[in-house]
CSV table of C-alpha atoms in Angstrom, one decimal:
chain,number,residue,atom,x,y,z
A,11,GLN,CA,-8.7,-6.4,-4.4
A,12,VAL,CA,-5.2,-7.7,-4.8
A,13,GLN,CA,-2.5,-8.9,-2.3
A,14,LEU,CA,1.0,-8.3,-2.8
A,15,VAL,CA,3.7,-10.5,-1.1
A,16,GLU,CA,7.8,-9.4,-1.8
A,17,SER,CA,10.4,-11.2,-0.7
A,18,GLY,CA,14.2,-12.2,-1.9
A,19,GLY,CA,15.7,-9.0,0.3
A,20,GLY,CA,18.8,-9.5,2.2
A,21,LEU,CA,22.3,-8.6,3.3
A,22,VAL,CA,24.4,-7.9,-0.3
A,23,GLN,CA,27.7,-7.1,-0.7
A,24,ALA,CA,28.4,-4.4,-3.8
A,25,GLY,CA,28.8,-5.8,-6.9
A,26,GLY,CA,26.8,-8.7,-5.7
A,27,SER,CA,23.3,-9.8,-7.0
A,28,LEU,CA,19.5,-10.2,-5.4
A,29,ARG,CA,16.4,-11.0,-6.9
A,30,LEU,CA,13.4,-10.1,-5.4
A,31,SER,CA,9.9,-11.7,-5.9
A,32,CYS,CA,6.7,-10.2,-5.9
A,33,ALA,CA,3.3,-13.2,-5.5
A,34,ALA,CA,0.0,-11.4,-5.9
A,35,SER,CA,-3.1,-12.8,-5.1
A,36,GLY,CA,-6.5,-12.1,-5.2
A,37,ARG,CA,-7.1,-11.3,-8.8
A,38,THR,CA,-6.0,-12.1,-11.8
A,39,PHE,CA,-2.7,-10.5,-13.4
A,40,ASN,CA,-4.4,-9.7,-16.5
A,41,ASN,CA,-4.8,-6.1,-17.4
A,42,LEU,CA,-2.2,-4.8,-14.5
A,43,ALA,CA,0.2,-2.9,-14.6
A,44,MET,CA,2.9,-3.9,-12.0
A,45,GLY,CA,5.5,-1.7,-10.9
A,46,TRP,CA,9.0,-1.5,-8.3
A,47,PHE,CA,9.5,1.2,-6.1
A,48,ARG,CA,12.2,1.4,-2.8
A,49,GLN,CA,12.1,3.9,-0.1
A,50,ALA,CA,15.8,4.7,2.4
A,51,PRO,CA,15.0,6.3,5.1
A,52,GLY,CA,14.7,10.0,4.8
A,53,LYS,CA,14.2,10.1,1.4
A,54,GLU,CA,10.2,9.9,-1.2
A,55,ARG,CA,9.3,6.5,-2.4
A,56,GLU,CA,11.4,6.4,-5.8
A,57,PHE,CA,10.4,5.1,-9.0
A,58,VAL,CA,12.3,1.8,-10.2
A,59,ALA,CA,11.2,-0.1,-12.8
A,60,ALA,CA,7.9,-1.1,-14.5
A,61,ILE,CA,5.6,-3.6,-16.9
A,62,ASN,CA,2.5,-4.3,-19.0
A,63,TRP,CA,0.5,-6.3,-18.3
A,64,SER,CA,1.7,-8.3,-21.6
A,65,ARG,CA,5.5,-7.5,-21.2
A,66,SER,CA,5.7,-5.6,-24.1
A,67,ILE,CA,6.5,-2.8,-21.9
A,68,THR,CA,9.4,-2.3,-19.1
A,69,ASP,CA,10.9,0.7,-18.2
A,70,TYR,CA,13.5,1.6,-16.1
A,71,ALA,CA,15.2,4.6,-13.4
A,72,ASP,CA,18.3,6.6,-14.9
A,73,SER,CA,19.6,5.4,-11.8
A,74,VAL,CA,19.8,1.8,-12.3
A,75,LYS,CA,19.7,0.9,-16.5
A,76,GLY,CA,21.3,-1.3,-17.5
A,77,ARG,CA,21.6,-3.1,-13.3
A,78,PHE,CA,18.5,-4.4,-12.7
A,79,THR,CA,16.0,-6.5,-14.9
A,80,ILE,CA,12.2,-6.1,-14.5
A,81,SER,CA,10.4,-9.9,-15.5
A,82,ARG,CA,7.2,-11.0,-15.0
A,83,VAL,CA,5.4,-14.8,-15.0
A,84,ASN,CA,1.8,-14.7,-15.5
A,85,ALA,CA,1.0,-18.2,-14.3
A,86,LYS,CA,2.7,-17.6,-10.9
A,87,ASN,CA,1.2,-14.1,-10.8
A,88,THR,CA,4.7,-13.2,-10.0
A,89,VAL,CA,6.8,-10.2,-10.8
A,90,TYR,CA,10.3,-10.4,-10.5
A,91,LEU,CA,13.3,-7.7,-10.3
A,92,GLN,CA,16.7,-9.4,-10.7
A,93,MET,CA,19.1,-6.7,-9.3
A,94,ASN,CA,23.1,-7.5,-10.4
A,95,SER,CA,26.2,-4.8,-9.6
A,96,LEU,CA,24.4,-3.6,-6.4
A,97,LYS,CA,25.5,-0.5,-5.1
A,98,PRO,CA,25.0,0.9,-1.9
A,99,GLU,CA,23.4,3.1,-2.9
A,100,ASP,CA,20.1,0.3,-3.8
A,101,THR,CA,20.2,0.0,0.1
A,102,ALA,CA,16.1,1.1,0.6
A,103,VAL,CA,12.9,-1.2,1.4
A,104,TYR,CA,12.0,-2.6,-2.2
A,105,TYR,CA,8.4,-2.3,-2.7
A,106,CYS,CA,6.1,-4.0,-5.9
A,107,ALA,CA,2.8,-2.1,-6.7
A,108,ALA,CA,-0.2,-3.2,-9.3
A,109,ARG,CA,-2.3,-0.6,-11.2
A,110,ALA,CA,-5.3,-1.7,-12.8
A,111,SER,CA,-3.9,-0.2,-16.2
A,112,LEU,CA,-3.9,-0.4,-20.3
A,113,GLY,CA,-0.6,1.2,-21.9
A,114,ARG,CA,2.8,2.6,-20.9
A,115,PRO,CA,2.5,2.0,-17.1
A,116,PRO,CA,3.2,5.2,-14.9
A,117,THR,CA,5.9,6.4,-13.2
A,118,ALA,CA,4.4,8.3,-9.6
A,119,HIS,CA,3.6,6.1,-7.1
A,120,GLY,CA,0.5,7.9,-7.0
A,121,LEU,CA,-0.9,6.5,-9.6
A,122,TYR,CA,-1.0,2.5,-7.7
A,123,ASP,CA,-3.5,1.3,-6.6
A,124,TYR,CA,-2.0,-2.2,-4.7
A,125,TRP,CA,1.1,-2.2,-2.7
A,126,GLY,CA,3.1,-5.2,-0.8
A,127,GLN,CA,4.6,-4.5,2.8
A,128,GLY,CA,8.1,-4.3,1.8
A,129,THR,CA,11.2,-5.9,1.6
A,130,GLN,CA,14.4,-4.7,3.2
A,131,VAL,CA,17.6,-5.3,0.4
A,132,THR,CA,21.3,-3.8,1.9
A,133,VAL,CA,24.5,-3.0,-0.1
A,134,SER,CA,27.4,-3.0,2.1
A,135,SER,CA,30.4,-1.3,1.0
């Protein structure tokens, strides 16, 4: 079993930056793909970014490419999402997720096994 706890959300003006963190416990990061998803009120949960356990593969939603960067430090059991040039449409609850899998991480939220409680990101215009 894996427990995930997000932190780093908050209120920021458009054009600003935030760094989200997701700390994992319960098992090693080895062979765990990690992903970030977000969900705004009235909308479906949306893929944001993912990274495989060896950090050799990263994927991003088109809407965040060039602005967001996913990374992980396995020795700390932590995955990060650096968010730059934030826009009001980035406002959402951001969730980290984990999946015990190899290869390219999936983008479908239903394929992830473990989820954090989420952290609110609000971007004002």
